[in-house]
Tab-separated table of C-alpha atoms in Angstrom:
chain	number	residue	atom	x	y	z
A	739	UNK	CA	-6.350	-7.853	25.257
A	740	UNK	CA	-9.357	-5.939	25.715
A	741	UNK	CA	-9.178	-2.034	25.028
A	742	UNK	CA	-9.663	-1.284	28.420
A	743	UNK	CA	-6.440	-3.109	29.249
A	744	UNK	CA	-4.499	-1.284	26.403
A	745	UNK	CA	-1.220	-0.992	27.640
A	746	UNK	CA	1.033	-0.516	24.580
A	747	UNK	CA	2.954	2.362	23.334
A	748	UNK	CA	0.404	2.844	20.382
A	749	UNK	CA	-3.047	2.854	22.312
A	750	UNK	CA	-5.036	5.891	21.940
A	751	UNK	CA	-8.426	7.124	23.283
A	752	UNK	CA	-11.008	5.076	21.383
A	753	UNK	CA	-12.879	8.490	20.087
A	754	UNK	CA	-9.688	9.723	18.676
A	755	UNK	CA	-9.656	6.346	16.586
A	756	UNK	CA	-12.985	7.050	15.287
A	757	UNK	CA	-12.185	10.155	14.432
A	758	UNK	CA	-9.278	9.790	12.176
A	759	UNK	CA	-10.965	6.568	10.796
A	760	UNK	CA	-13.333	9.229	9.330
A	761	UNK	CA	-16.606	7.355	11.458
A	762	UNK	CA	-17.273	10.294	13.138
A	763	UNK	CA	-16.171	13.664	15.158
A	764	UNK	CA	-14.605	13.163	18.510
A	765	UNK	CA	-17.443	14.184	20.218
A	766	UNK	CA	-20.210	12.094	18.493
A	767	UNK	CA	-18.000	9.292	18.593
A	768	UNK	CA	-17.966	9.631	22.293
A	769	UNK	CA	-21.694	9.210	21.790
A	770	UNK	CA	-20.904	6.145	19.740
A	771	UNK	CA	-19.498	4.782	22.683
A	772	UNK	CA	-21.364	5.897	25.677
A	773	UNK	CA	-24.483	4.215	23.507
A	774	UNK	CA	-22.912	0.919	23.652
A	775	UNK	CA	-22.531	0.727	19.964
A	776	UNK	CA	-19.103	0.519	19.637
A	777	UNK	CA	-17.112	-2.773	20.243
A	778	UNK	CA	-13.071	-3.625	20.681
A	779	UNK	CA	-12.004	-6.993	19.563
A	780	UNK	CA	-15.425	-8.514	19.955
A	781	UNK	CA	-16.149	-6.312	23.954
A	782	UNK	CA	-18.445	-3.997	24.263
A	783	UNK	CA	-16.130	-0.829	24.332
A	784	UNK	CA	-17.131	2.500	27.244
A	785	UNK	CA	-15.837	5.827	27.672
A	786	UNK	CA	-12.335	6.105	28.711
A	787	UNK	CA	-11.218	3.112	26.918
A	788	UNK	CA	-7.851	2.849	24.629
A	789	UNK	CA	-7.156	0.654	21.596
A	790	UNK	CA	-4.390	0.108	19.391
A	791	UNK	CA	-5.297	1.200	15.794
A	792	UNK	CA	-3.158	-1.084	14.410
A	793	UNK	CA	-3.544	-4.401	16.350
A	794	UNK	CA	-7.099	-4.200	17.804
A	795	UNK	CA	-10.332	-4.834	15.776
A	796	UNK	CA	-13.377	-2.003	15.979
A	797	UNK	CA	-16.722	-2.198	15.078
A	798	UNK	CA	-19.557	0.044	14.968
A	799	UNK	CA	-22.651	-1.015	14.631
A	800	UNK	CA	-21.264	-4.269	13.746
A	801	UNK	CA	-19.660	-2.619	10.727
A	802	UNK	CA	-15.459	-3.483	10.778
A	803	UNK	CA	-14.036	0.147	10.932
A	804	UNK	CA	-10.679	0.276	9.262
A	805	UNK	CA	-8.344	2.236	11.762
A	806	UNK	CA	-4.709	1.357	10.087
A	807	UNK	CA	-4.042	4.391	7.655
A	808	UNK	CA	-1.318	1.927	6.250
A	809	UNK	CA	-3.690	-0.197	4.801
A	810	UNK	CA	-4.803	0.517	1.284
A	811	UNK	CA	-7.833	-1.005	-0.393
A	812	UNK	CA	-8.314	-0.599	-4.164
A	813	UNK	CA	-10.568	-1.862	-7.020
A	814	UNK	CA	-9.552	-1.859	-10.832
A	815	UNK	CA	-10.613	-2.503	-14.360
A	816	UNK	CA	-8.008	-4.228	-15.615
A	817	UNK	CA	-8.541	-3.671	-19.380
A	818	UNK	CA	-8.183	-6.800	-21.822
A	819	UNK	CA	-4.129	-7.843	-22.611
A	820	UNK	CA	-2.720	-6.559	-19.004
A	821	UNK	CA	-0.875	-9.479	-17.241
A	822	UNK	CA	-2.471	-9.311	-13.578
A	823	UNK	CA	1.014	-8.966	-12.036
A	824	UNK	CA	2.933	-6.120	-10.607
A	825	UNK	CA	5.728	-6.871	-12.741
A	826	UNK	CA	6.643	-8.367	-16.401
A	827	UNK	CA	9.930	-9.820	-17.301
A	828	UNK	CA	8.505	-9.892	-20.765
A	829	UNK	CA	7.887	-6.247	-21.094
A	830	UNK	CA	4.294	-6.825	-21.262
A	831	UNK	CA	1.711	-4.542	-19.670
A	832	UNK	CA	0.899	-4.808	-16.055
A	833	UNK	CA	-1.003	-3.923	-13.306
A	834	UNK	CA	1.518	-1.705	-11.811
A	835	UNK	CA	1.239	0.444	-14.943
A	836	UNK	CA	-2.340	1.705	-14.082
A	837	UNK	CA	-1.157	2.551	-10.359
A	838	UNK	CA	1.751	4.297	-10.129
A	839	UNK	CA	0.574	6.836	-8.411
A	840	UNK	CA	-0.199	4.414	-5.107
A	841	UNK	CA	2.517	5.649	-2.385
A	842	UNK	CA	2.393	2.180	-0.842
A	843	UNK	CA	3.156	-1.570	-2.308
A	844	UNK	CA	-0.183	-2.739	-3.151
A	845	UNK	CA	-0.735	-6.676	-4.399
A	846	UNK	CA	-3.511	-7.870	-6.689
A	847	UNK	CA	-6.008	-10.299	-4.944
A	848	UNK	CA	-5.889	-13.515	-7.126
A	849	UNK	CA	-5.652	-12.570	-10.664
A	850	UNK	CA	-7.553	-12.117	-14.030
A	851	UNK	CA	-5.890	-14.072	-17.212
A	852	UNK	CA	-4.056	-11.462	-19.760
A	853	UNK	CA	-6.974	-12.184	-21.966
A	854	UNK	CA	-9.652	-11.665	-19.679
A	855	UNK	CA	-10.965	-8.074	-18.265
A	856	UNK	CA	-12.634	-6.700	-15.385
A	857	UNK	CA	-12.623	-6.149	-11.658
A	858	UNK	CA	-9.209	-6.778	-9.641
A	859	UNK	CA	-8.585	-5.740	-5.673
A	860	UNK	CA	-5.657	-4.861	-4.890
A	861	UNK	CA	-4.073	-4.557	-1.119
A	862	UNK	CA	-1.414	-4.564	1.635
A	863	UNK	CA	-3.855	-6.324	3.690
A	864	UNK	CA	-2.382	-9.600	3.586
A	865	UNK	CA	-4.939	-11.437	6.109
A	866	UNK	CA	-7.932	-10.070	4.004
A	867	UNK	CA	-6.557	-10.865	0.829
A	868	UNK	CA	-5.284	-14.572	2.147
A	869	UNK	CA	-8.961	-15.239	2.950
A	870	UNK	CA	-10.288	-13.716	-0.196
A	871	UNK	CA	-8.585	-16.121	-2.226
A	872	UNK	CA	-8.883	-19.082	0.116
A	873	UNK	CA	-11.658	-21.258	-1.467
A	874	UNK	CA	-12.825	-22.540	2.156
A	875	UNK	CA	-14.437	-19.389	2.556
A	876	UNK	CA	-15.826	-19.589	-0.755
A	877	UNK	CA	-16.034	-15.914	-1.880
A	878	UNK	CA	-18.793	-15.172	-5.036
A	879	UNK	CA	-17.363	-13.865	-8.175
A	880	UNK	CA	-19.791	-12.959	-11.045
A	881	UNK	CA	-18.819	-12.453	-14.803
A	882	UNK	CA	-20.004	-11.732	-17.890
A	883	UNK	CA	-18.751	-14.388	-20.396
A	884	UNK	CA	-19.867	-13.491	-24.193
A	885	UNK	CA	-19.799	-17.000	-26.738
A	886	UNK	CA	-20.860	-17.602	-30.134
A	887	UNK	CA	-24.532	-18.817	-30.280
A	888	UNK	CA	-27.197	-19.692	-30.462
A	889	UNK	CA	-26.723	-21.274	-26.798
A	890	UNK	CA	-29.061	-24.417	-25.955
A	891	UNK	CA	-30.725	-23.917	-22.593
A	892	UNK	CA	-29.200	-27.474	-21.675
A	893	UNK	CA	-25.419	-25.884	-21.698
A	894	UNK	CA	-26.931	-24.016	-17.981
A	895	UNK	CA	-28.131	-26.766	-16.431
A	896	UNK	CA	-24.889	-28.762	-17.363
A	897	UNK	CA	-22.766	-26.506	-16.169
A	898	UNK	CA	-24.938	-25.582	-13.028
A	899	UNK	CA	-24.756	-29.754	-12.225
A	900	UNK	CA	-21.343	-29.727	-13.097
A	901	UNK	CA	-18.705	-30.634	-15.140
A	902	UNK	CA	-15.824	-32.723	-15.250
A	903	UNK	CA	-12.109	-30.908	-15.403
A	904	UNK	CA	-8.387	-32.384	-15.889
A	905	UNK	CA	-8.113	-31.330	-12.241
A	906	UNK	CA	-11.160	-32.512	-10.844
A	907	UNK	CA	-14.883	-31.081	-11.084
A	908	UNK	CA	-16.197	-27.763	-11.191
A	909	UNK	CA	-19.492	-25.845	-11.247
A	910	UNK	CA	-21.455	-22.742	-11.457
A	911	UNK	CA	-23.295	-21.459	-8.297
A	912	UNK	CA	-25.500	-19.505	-10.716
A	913	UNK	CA	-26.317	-19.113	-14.475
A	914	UNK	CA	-28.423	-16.589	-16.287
A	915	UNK	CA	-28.667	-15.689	-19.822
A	916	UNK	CA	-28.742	-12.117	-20.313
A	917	UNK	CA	-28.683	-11.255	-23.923
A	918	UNK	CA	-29.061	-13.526	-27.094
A	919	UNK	CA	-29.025	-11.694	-30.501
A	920	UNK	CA	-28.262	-13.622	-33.518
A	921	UNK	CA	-25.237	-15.281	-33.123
A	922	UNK	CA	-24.202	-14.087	-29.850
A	923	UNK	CA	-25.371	-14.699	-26.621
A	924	UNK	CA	-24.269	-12.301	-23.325
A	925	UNK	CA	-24.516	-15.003	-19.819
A	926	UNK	CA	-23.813	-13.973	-16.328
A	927	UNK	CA	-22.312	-16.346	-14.309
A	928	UNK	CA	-21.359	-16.879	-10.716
A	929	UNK	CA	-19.078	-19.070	-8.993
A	930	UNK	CA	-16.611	-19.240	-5.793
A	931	UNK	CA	-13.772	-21.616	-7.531
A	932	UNK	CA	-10.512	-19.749	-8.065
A	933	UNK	CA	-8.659	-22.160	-10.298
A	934	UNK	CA	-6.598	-21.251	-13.220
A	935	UNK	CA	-8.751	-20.124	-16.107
A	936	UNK	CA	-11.786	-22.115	-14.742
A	937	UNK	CA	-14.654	-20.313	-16.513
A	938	UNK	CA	-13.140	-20.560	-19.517
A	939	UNK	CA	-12.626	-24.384	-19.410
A	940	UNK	CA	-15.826	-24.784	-18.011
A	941	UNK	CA	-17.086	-23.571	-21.105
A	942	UNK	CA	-15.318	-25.068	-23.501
A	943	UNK	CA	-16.157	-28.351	-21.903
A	944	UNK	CA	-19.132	-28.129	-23.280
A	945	UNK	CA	-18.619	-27.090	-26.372
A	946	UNK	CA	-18.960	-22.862	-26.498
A	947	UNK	CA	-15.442	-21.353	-26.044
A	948	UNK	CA	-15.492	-17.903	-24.513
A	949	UNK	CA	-14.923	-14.674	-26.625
A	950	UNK	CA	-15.107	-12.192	-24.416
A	951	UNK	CA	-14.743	-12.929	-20.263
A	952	UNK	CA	-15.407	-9.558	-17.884
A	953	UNK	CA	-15.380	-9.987	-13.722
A	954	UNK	CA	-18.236	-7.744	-12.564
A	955	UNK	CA	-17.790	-8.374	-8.818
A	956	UNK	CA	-15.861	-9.940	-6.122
A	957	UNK	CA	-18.399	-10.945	-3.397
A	958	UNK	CA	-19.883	-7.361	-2.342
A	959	UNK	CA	-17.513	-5.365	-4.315
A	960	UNK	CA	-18.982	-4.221	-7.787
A	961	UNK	CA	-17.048	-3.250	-10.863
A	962	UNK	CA	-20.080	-0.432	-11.895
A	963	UNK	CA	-19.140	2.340	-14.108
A	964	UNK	CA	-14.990	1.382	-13.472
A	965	UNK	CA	-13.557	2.884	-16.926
A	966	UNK	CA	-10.724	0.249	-17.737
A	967	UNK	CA	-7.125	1.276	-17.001
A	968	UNK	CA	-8.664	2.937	-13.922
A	969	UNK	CA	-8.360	2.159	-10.521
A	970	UNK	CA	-10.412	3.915	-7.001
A	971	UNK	CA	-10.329	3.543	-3.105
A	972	UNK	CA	-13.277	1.285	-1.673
A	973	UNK	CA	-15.525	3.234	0.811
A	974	UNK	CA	-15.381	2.212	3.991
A	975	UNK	CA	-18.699	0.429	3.842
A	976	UNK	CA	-17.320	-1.892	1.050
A	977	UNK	CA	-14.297	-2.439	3.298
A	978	UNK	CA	-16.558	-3.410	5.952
A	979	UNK	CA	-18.555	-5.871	3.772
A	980	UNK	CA	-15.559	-7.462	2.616
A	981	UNK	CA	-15.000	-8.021	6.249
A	982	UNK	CA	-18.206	-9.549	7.020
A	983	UNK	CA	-18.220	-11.920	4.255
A	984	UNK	CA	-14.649	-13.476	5.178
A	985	UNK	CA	-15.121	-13.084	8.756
A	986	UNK	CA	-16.585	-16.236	9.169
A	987	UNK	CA	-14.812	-19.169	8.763
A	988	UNK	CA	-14.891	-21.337	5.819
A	989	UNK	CA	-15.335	-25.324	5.874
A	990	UNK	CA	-11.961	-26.972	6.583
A	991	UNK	CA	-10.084	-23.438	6.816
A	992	UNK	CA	-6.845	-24.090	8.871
A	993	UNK	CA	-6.546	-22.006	11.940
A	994	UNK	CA	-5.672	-18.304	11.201
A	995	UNK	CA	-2.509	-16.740	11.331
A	996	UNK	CA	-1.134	-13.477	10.278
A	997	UNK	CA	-0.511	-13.083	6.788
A	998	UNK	CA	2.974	-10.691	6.076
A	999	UNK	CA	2.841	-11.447	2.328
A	1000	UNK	CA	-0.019	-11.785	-0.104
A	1001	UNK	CA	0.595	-15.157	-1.545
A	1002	UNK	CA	-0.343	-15.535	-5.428
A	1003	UNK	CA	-2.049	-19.302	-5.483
A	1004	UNK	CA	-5.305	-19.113	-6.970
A	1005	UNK	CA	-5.872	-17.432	-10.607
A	1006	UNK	CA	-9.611	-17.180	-12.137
Protein backbone atom coordinates (compact mmCIF):
# COMPACT_ATOMS: atom_id res chain seq x y z
CA UNK A 1 0.00 0.00 0.00
CA UNK A 2 1.46 3.13 -0.99
CA UNK A 3 1.36 6.12 1.62
CA UNK A 4 -0.88 7.95 -0.37
CA UNK A 5 -3.43 5.17 0.00
CA UNK A 6 -2.88 4.97 3.86
CA UNK A 7 -6.03 4.05 5.13
CA UNK A 8 -5.37 2.52 8.58
CA UNK A 9 -6.11 3.68 11.99
CA UNK A 10 -2.30 4.41 12.61
CA UNK A 11 -1.38 6.58 9.43
CA UNK A 12 -0.14 9.94 10.14
CA UNK A 13 1.01 12.94 8.01
CA UNK A 14 4.38 11.87 6.61
CA UNK A 15 6.17 15.22 8.16
CA UNK A 16 4.90 14.37 11.53
CA UNK A 17 6.82 10.92 11.04
CA UNK A 18 9.92 12.68 10.31
CA UNK A 19 9.63 14.67 12.95
CA UNK A 20 9.36 12.36 15.83
CA UNK A 21 11.89 10.05 14.00
CA UNK A 22 14.23 12.95 14.96
CA UNK A 23 15.11 13.52 10.76
CA UNK A 24 13.98 16.77 10.90
CA UNK A 25 11.35 19.66 12.08
CA UNK A 26 7.91 19.48 10.63
CA UNK A 27 8.45 22.15 8.49
CA UNK A 28 11.83 21.19 6.85
CA UNK A 29 10.61 17.84 6.57
CA UNK A 30 7.85 19.18 4.47
CA UNK A 31 10.78 20.41 2.41
CA UNK A 32 12.11 16.89 2.51
CA UNK A 33 9.19 15.94 0.76
CA UNK A 34 8.12 18.61 -1.57
CA UNK A 35 12.01 18.02 -2.92
CA UNK A 36 11.25 14.57 -3.86
CA UNK A 37 13.71 13.17 -1.46
CA UNK A 38 11.66 11.31 0.61
CA UNK A 39 10.28 7.81 -0.38
CA UNK A 40 7.35 5.34 1.22
CA UNK A 41 7.85 1.70 0.74
CA UNK A 42 10.06 2.13 -2.29
CA UNK A 43 7.36 5.47 -4.01
CA UNK A 44 8.40 8.56 -4.29
CA UNK A 45 6.40 10.16 -1.31
CA UNK A 46 4.54 14.25 -1.92
CA UNK A 47 2.95 16.56 0.33
CA UNK A 48 -0.19 15.46 1.85
CA UNK A 49 0.73 11.92 2.01
CA UNK A 50 0.16 9.48 5.23
CA UNK A 51 2.18 6.44 6.34
CA UNK A 52 1.99 4.06 9.01
CA UNK A 53 5.09 4.36 11.30
CA UNK A 54 4.94 1.06 12.17
CA UNK A 55 4.19 -0.98 8.98
CA UNK A 56 5.49 1.26 6.14
CA UNK A 57 9.23 1.64 5.20
CA UNK A 58 10.78 5.49 4.83
CA UNK A 59 13.72 6.62 3.36
CA UNK A 60 15.43 9.78 2.99
CA UNK A 61 17.89 10.23 0.85
CA UNK A 62 18.00 6.61 0.47
CA UNK A 63 18.92 6.37 4.14
CA UNK A 64 16.16 3.71 6.07
CA UNK A 65 14.65 6.14 8.73
CA UNK A 66 13.59 4.20 11.76
CA UNK A 67 9.95 5.48 12.60
CA UNK A 68 8.84 2.57 15.26
CA UNK A 69 9.79 4.10 18.77
CA UNK A 70 9.28 0.37 19.90
CA UNK A 71 12.20 -0.73 18.30
CA UNK A 72 15.42 -0.63 20.22
CA UNK A 73 18.87 -0.98 18.71
CA UNK A 74 21.90 -1.50 20.98
CA UNK A 75 25.65 -2.34 20.78
CA UNK A 76 27.75 -3.91 23.74
CA UNK A 77 31.11 -4.97 24.97
CA UNK A 78 30.49 -7.99 26.33
CA UNK A 79 33.52 -8.36 28.65
CA UNK A 80 35.45 -11.85 28.71
CA UNK A 81 33.42 -14.83 30.97
CA UNK A 82 29.68 -13.37 30.23
CA UNK A 83 27.51 -16.16 28.64
CA UNK A 84 25.89 -14.23 25.54
CA UNK A 85 22.38 -15.11 26.78
CA UNK A 86 19.70 -13.21 28.51
CA UNK A 87 19.47 -15.75 31.04
CA UNK A 88 21.70 -18.48 33.04
CA UNK A 89 20.33 -21.49 34.72
CA UNK A 90 23.82 -21.88 36.01
CA UNK A 91 24.03 -18.64 37.80
CA UNK A 92 26.64 -17.50 35.53
CA UNK A 93 26.94 -13.93 34.27
CA UNK A 94 24.88 -12.74 31.42
CA UNK A 95 24.05 -10.32 29.09
CA UNK A 96 20.99 -9.20 30.80
CA UNK A 97 23.20 -8.18 33.72
CA UNK A 98 24.83 -5.21 31.80
CA UNK A 99 21.22 -3.98 30.62
CA UNK A 100 18.88 -3.80 33.09
CA UNK A 101 18.11 -0.63 32.70
CA UNK A 102 16.51 -1.35 28.91
CA UNK A 103 12.55 -0.79 29.44
CA UNK A 104 11.93 -3.19 26.57
CA UNK A 105 12.94 -7.11 25.92
CA UNK A 106 15.95 -6.78 23.89
CA UNK A 107 17.71 -10.18 22.25
CA UNK A 108 21.39 -10.55 21.44
CA UNK A 109 22.10 -10.92 17.62
CA UNK A 110 24.00 -14.30 17.33
CA UNK A 111 26.31 -14.64 20.17
CA UNK A 112 29.99 -14.35 21.40
CA UNK A 113 31.43 -17.67 23.29
CA UNK A 114 31.73 -17.07 27.32
CA UNK A 115 35.39 -16.96 26.62
CA UNK A 116 35.47 -14.62 23.94
CA UNK A 117 34.88 -10.60 24.22
CA UNK A 118 33.73 -7.84 22.21
CA UNK A 119 30.94 -6.31 20.19
CA UNK A 120 27.25 -7.84 20.57
CA UNK A 121 23.81 -6.12 19.02
CA UNK A 122 21.16 -6.51 20.69
CA UNK A 123 17.31 -5.91 19.43
CA UNK A 124 13.51 -6.35 19.24
CA UNK A 125 13.87 -6.10 15.63
CA UNK A 126 13.35 -9.56 14.79
CA UNK A 127 13.46 -9.18 10.78
CA UNK A 128 16.84 -7.25 11.09
CA UNK A 129 18.33 -9.47 13.43
CA UNK A 130 16.96 -12.79 11.37
CA UNK A 131 18.93 -11.41 8.40
CA UNK A 132 21.93 -10.42 10.40
CA UNK A 133 22.56 -13.81 11.35
CA UNK A 134 21.41 -15.48 8.15
CA UNK A 135 24.70 -16.47 6.38
CA UNK A 136 23.00 -15.95 2.77
CA UNK A 137 23.41 -12.45 3.28
CA UNK A 138 26.78 -12.93 4.42
CA UNK A 139 27.30 -10.08 6.96
CA UNK A 140 31.37 -9.09 7.73
CA UNK A 141 32.53 -9.56 11.19
CA UNK A 142 36.15 -8.51 12.06
CA UNK A 143 38.17 -9.62 15.22
CA UNK A 144 41.14 -9.35 16.84
CA UNK A 145 42.45 -12.88 17.70
CA UNK A 146 45.86 -12.71 19.89
CA UNK A 147 48.10 -16.41 19.63
CA UNK A 148 51.36 -17.40 20.81
CA UNK A 149 54.09 -16.76 18.14
CA UNK A 150 56.12 -16.30 16.25
CA UNK A 151 53.32 -16.79 13.41
CA UNK A 152 54.66 -18.10 9.86
CA UNK A 153 53.27 -15.93 7.09
CA UNK A 154 52.01 -19.36 5.50
CA UNK A 155 49.29 -19.79 8.54
CA UNK A 156 47.36 -16.45 6.36
CA UNK A 157 47.38 -17.75 3.24
CA UNK A 158 46.12 -21.19 4.62
CA UNK A 159 43.54 -19.94 6.30
CA UNK A 160 42.60 -17.26 3.60
CA UNK A 161 42.40 -20.60 0.98
CA UNK A 162 40.74 -22.42 3.50
CA UNK A 163 40.56 -24.99 5.80
CA UNK A 164 38.96 -28.11 6.42
CA UNK A 165 36.35 -28.36 9.62
CA UNK A 166 34.38 -31.46 11.27
CA UNK A 167 31.40 -29.66 9.73
CA UNK A 168 32.58 -28.83 6.48
CA UNK A 169 35.09 -25.97 5.25
CA UNK A 170 35.64 -22.61 6.33
CA UNK A 171 37.67 -19.49 5.49
CA UNK A 172 38.76 -16.04 6.14
CA UNK A 173 37.54 -13.20 3.81
CA UNK A 174 40.55 -11.24 5.08
CA UNK A 175 43.80 -11.62 7.15
CA UNK A 176 46.23 -9.05 8.41
CA UNK A 177 48.86 -9.20 10.94
CA UNK A 178 48.83 -6.32 13.10
CA UNK A 179 51.32 -6.66 15.84
CA UNK A 180 54.17 -9.31 16.38
CA UNK A 181 56.40 -8.77 19.49
CA UNK A 182 58.33 -11.61 20.77
CA UNK A 183 56.20 -14.29 21.38
CA UNK A 184 52.97 -12.83 20.58
CA UNK A 185 51.48 -11.86 17.58
CA UNK A 186 48.04 -9.42 17.45
CA UNK A 187 45.98 -10.55 13.69
CA UNK A 188 42.83 -9.01 12.48
CA UNK A 189 40.64 -11.11 10.83
CA UNK A 190 37.44 -10.96 8.86
CA UNK A 191 34.92 -13.36 7.94
CA UNK A 192 30.95 -13.73 7.28
CA UNK A 193 30.59 -17.54 8.73
CA UNK A 194 28.56 -17.64 11.93
CA UNK A 195 29.24 -21.16 13.10
CA UNK A 196 29.87 -22.20 16.58
CA UNK A 197 33.29 -21.09 17.73
CA UNK A 198 34.58 -20.96 14.08
CA UNK A 199 37.58 -18.63 14.49
CA UNK A 200 38.78 -20.40 17.09
CA UNK A 201 38.82 -23.81 15.28
CA UNK A 202 40.01 -22.26 12.36
CA UNK A 203 42.96 -21.55 14.20
CA UNK A 204 43.70 -24.31 15.91
CA UNK A 205 43.50 -26.21 12.68
CA UNK A 206 46.48 -25.04 11.94
CA UNK A 207 48.27 -25.30 14.71
CA UNK A 208 48.07 -21.64 16.84
CA UNK A 209 45.19 -21.88 19.39
CA UNK A 210 43.68 -18.53 20.25
CA UNK A 211 44.45 -16.70 23.61
CA UNK A 212 42.66 -13.90 23.46
CA UNK A 213 39.47 -13.48 20.70
CA UNK A 214 37.77 -9.67 20.64
CA UNK A 215 34.77 -8.84 17.84
CA UNK A 216 35.58 -5.30 16.68
CA UNK A 217 32.62 -4.95 14.27
CA UNK A 218 29.54 -6.38 12.88
CA UNK A 219 29.39 -5.26 9.19
CA UNK A 220 29.18 -1.26 9.59
CA UNK A 221 28.78 -1.26 13.24
CA UNK A 222 32.16 -0.62 15.16
CA UNK A 223 32.99 -1.60 18.70
CA UNK A 224 35.44 1.87 19.10
CA UNK A 225 36.08 3.12 22.49
CA UNK A 226 32.94 0.57 23.97
CA UNK A 227 34.31 0.17 27.74
CA UNK A 228 33.32 -3.59 28.47
CA UNK A 229 30.23 -4.19 30.63
CA UNK A 230 28.82 -1.19 28.72
CA UNK A 231 26.23 -1.01 26.37
CA UNK A 232 24.83 2.43 23.94
CA UNK A 233 21.98 3.21 21.38
CA UNK A 234 23.19 3.10 17.59
CA UNK A 235 22.65 6.49 15.79
CA UNK A 236 20.36 6.49 13.36
CA UNK A 237 22.92 6.49 10.59
CA UNK A 238 24.31 3.10 11.88
CA UNK A 239 20.71 1.89 11.93
CA UNK A 240 20.41 2.89 8.47
CA UNK A 241 23.65 1.13 7.36
CA UNK A 242 22.67 -1.93 8.95
CA UNK A 243 19.71 -1.61 6.72
CA UNK A 244 21.49 -1.17 3.58
CA UNK A 245 23.81 -3.95 4.03
CA UNK A 246 20.92 -6.65 4.68
CA UNK A 247 18.58 -5.07 2.40
CA UNK A 248 19.65 -6.91 -0.38
CA UNK A 249 19.11 -10.30 -0.67
CA UNK A 250 21.57 -12.93 -0.05
CA UNK A 251 22.32 -16.05 -2.46
CA UNK A 252 19.73 -18.79 -1.84
CA UNK A 253 17.87 -16.64 0.98
CA UNK A 254 14.27 -18.09 1.22
CA UNK A 255 11.57 -15.60 0.60
CA UNK A 256 11.07 -13.12 3.54
CA UNK A 257 8.66 -13.24 6.11
CA UNK A 258 8.10 -11.45 9.30
CA UNK A 259 10.18 -12.42 12.03
CA UNK A 260 8.06 -12.24 15.75
CA UNK A 261 10.98 -13.89 17.60
CA UNK A 262 14.72 -13.55 17.28
CA UNK A 263 15.77 -17.07 16.73
CA UNK A 264 19.28 -18.07 18.39
CA UNK A 265 20.93 -20.45 15.44
CA UNK A 266 24.18 -19.21 14.59
CA UNK A 267 27.01 -18.59 17.41
CA UNK A 268 30.61 -17.08 16.35
Amino acid sequence: MSSAEARTEGAERLQKILAQAGVASRRASEDLIAMRRVTVNGKVAKLGDKADPIADVIHVDGQRIVTDANLVYLAMNKPRGVVSTMADDKGREAVADYIGNISTRVYHVGRLDADSEGLLLLTNDGTLAHKLMHPSYEVPKTYLVEVVGPLPRVVGRELMAGVELEDGPARLDDYRLKQAIDKQALIEVVLHEGRNRIVRRMFDHVGFPVQRLVRTAIGPIKLGDLKAGRHRRLNAGEVAALFKITDRKGRGAAQEETIREIPEVYED
